[in-house]
C-alpha positions as MATLAB code, in Angstrom:
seq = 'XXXXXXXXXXXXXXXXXXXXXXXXXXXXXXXXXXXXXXXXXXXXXXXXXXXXXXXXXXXXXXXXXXXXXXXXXXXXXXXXXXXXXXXXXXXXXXXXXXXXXXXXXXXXXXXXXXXXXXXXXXXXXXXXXXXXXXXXXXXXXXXXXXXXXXXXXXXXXXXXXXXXXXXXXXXXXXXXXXXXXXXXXXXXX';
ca = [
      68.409  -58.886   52.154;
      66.152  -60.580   49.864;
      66.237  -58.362   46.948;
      68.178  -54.988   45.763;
      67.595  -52.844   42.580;
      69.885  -50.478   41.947;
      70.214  -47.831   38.789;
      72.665  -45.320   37.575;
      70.811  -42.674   35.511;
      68.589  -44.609   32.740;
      71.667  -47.000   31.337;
      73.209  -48.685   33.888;
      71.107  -51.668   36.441;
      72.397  -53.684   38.797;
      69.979  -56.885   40.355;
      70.603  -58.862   43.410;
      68.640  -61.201   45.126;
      68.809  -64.021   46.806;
      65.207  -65.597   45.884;
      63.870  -66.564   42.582;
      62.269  -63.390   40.448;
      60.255  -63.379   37.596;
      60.268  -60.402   35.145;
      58.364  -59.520   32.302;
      58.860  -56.475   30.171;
      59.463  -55.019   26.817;
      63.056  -54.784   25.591;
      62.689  -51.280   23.864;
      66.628  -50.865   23.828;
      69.602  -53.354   23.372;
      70.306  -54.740   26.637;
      73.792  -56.197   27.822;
      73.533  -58.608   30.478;
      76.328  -59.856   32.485;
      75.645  -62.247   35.286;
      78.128  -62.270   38.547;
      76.742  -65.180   40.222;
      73.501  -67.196   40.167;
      71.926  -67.501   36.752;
      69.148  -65.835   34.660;
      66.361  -67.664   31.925;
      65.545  -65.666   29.664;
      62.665  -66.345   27.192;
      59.868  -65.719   24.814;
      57.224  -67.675   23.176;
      59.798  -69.487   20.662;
      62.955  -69.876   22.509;
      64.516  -70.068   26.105;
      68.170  -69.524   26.926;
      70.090  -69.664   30.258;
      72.857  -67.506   30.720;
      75.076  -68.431   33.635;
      77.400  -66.989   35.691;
      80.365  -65.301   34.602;
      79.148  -65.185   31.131;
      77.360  -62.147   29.236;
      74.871  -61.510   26.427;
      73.103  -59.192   24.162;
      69.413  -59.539   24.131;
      67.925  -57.856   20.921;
      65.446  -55.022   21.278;
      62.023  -55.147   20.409;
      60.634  -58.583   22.722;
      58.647  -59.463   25.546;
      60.527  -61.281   27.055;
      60.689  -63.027   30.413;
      63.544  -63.140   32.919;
      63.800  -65.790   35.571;
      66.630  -64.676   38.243;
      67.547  -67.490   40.324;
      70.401  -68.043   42.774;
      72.332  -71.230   43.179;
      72.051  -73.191   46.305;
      72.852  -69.952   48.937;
      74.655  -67.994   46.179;
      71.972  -65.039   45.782;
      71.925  -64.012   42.085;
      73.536  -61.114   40.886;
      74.076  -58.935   37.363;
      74.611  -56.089   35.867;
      72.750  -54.742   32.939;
      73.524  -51.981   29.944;
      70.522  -50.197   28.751;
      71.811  -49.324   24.669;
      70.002  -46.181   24.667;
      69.356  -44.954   21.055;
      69.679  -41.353   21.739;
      73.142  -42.060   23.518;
      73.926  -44.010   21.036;
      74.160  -41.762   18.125;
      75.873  -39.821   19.865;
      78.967  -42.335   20.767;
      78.879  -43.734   17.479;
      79.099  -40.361   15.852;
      82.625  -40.216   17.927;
      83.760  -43.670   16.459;
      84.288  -44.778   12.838;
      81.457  -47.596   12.250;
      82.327  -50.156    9.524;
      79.388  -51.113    6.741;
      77.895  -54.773    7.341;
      74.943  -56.303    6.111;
      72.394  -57.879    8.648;
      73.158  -61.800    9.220;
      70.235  -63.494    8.545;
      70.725  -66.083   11.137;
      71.716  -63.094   14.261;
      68.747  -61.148   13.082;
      65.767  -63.874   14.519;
      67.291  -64.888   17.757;
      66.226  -63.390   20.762;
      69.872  -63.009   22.414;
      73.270  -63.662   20.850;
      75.447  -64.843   23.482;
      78.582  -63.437   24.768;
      79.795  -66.175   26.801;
      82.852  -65.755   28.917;
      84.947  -63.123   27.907;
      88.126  -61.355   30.170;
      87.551  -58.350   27.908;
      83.355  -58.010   28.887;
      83.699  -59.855   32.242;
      86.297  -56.822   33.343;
      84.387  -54.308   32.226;
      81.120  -55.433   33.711;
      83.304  -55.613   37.135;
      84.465  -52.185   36.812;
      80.193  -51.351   36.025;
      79.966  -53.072   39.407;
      82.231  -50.792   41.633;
      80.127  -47.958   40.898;
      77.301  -49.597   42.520;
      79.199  -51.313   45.596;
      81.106  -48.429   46.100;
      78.006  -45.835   45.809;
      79.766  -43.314   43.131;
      77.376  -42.592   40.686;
      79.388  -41.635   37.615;
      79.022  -38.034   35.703;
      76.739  -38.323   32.755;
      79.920  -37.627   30.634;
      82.000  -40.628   32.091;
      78.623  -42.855   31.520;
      79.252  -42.204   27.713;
      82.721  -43.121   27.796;
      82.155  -46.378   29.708;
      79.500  -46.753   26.838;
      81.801  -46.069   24.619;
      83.862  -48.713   25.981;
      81.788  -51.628   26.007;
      81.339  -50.942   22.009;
      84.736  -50.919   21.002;
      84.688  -54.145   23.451;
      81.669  -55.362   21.443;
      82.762  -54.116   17.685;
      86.559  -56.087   18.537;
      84.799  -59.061   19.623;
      81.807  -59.426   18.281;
      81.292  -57.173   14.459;
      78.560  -58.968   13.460;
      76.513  -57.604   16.023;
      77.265  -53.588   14.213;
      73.514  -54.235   12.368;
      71.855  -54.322   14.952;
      73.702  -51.632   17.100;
      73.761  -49.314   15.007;
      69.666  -49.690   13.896;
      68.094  -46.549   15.021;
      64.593  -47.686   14.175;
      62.206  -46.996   17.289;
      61.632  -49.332   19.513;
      58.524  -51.727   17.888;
      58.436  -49.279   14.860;
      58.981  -50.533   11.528;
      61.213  -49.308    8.993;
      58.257  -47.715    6.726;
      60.702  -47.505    3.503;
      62.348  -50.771    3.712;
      58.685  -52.203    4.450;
      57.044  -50.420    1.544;
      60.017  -50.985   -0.335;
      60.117  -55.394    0.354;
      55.979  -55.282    0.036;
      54.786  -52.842   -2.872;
      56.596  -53.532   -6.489;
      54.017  -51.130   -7.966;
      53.466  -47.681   -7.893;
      50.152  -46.717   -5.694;
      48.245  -43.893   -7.460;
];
């Protein structure tokens, strides 16, 4: 098997393969990455970060980035990646009481904040996997809960990172008050 892509409904991907692949896209949505074996490079024009295996990250939304998958030696590379949708994301955070915290500066220009190894993430991320291995696509309902999951897991370990979770601007979209607000001191008439 050289390479295997599989999906559960639009949040949940799972990557295996055991050759080098490059991939180039637009993160749109808050991505979780958490890397079984191998190890990914991710990168942009300004930085380049390797994630390896057993550890996780959160790669901001809104980059091009590039992703090089690449086994080790004849250990094929393998993750599993969380989609932050913003639509289901209103809706779990409307379930869950979201504290107040202002944007850190230095979180808020790096392309992915890393995760590292954590039994918390890495447990979850295997319990992600059994859906694929074992071919049980969950109900839509249980995908919220496991979504729901992995942000408790993220607001316990990680609360700087509520910002940015919680920023329902579109993907590549401005925030036209906050820009109008940080550029024009005047009134326009």
């Amino acid at each position: 098997m050289a390479e295997l892509h599989q999906h559960i409904g639009e949040i949940f991907h799972r990557c295996y393969s055991d050759r080098n692949m490059i991939c180039e896209e637009k993160v749109a949505e808050h991505m979780l990455a958490f890397i079984f074996s191998g190890e990914m490079i991710i990168y942009n024009s300004s930085q380049k970060v390797t994630i390896h295996a057993g550890e996780a990250a959160f790669i901001r939304k809104n980059h091009l980035v590039r992703k090089i998958k690449k086994p080790i030696g004849v250990t094929p590379f393998s993750g599993v990646f969380l989609h932050l949708d913003a639509r289901l994301m209103k809706q779990v955070g409307a379930l869950m009481a979201i504290p107040t915290m202002e944007m850190d500066d230095k979180l808020g220009g790096q392309l992915h904040i890393p995760l590292g190894k954590n039994d918390f993430i890495s447990g979850y991320f295997r319990s992600l996997d059994k859906y694929f291995t074992e071919g049980n696509a969950p109900s839509r309902e249980l995908m919220k809960v496991k979504l729901q999951e992995m942000l408790i897991i993220l607001l316990e370990q990680k609360p700087q990172l509520v910002p940015m979770l919680f920023d329902y601007t579109p993907a590549w979209r401005k925030d036209l008050m906050e820009f109008m607000t940080n550029n024009y001191l005047s009134e326009l008439s």
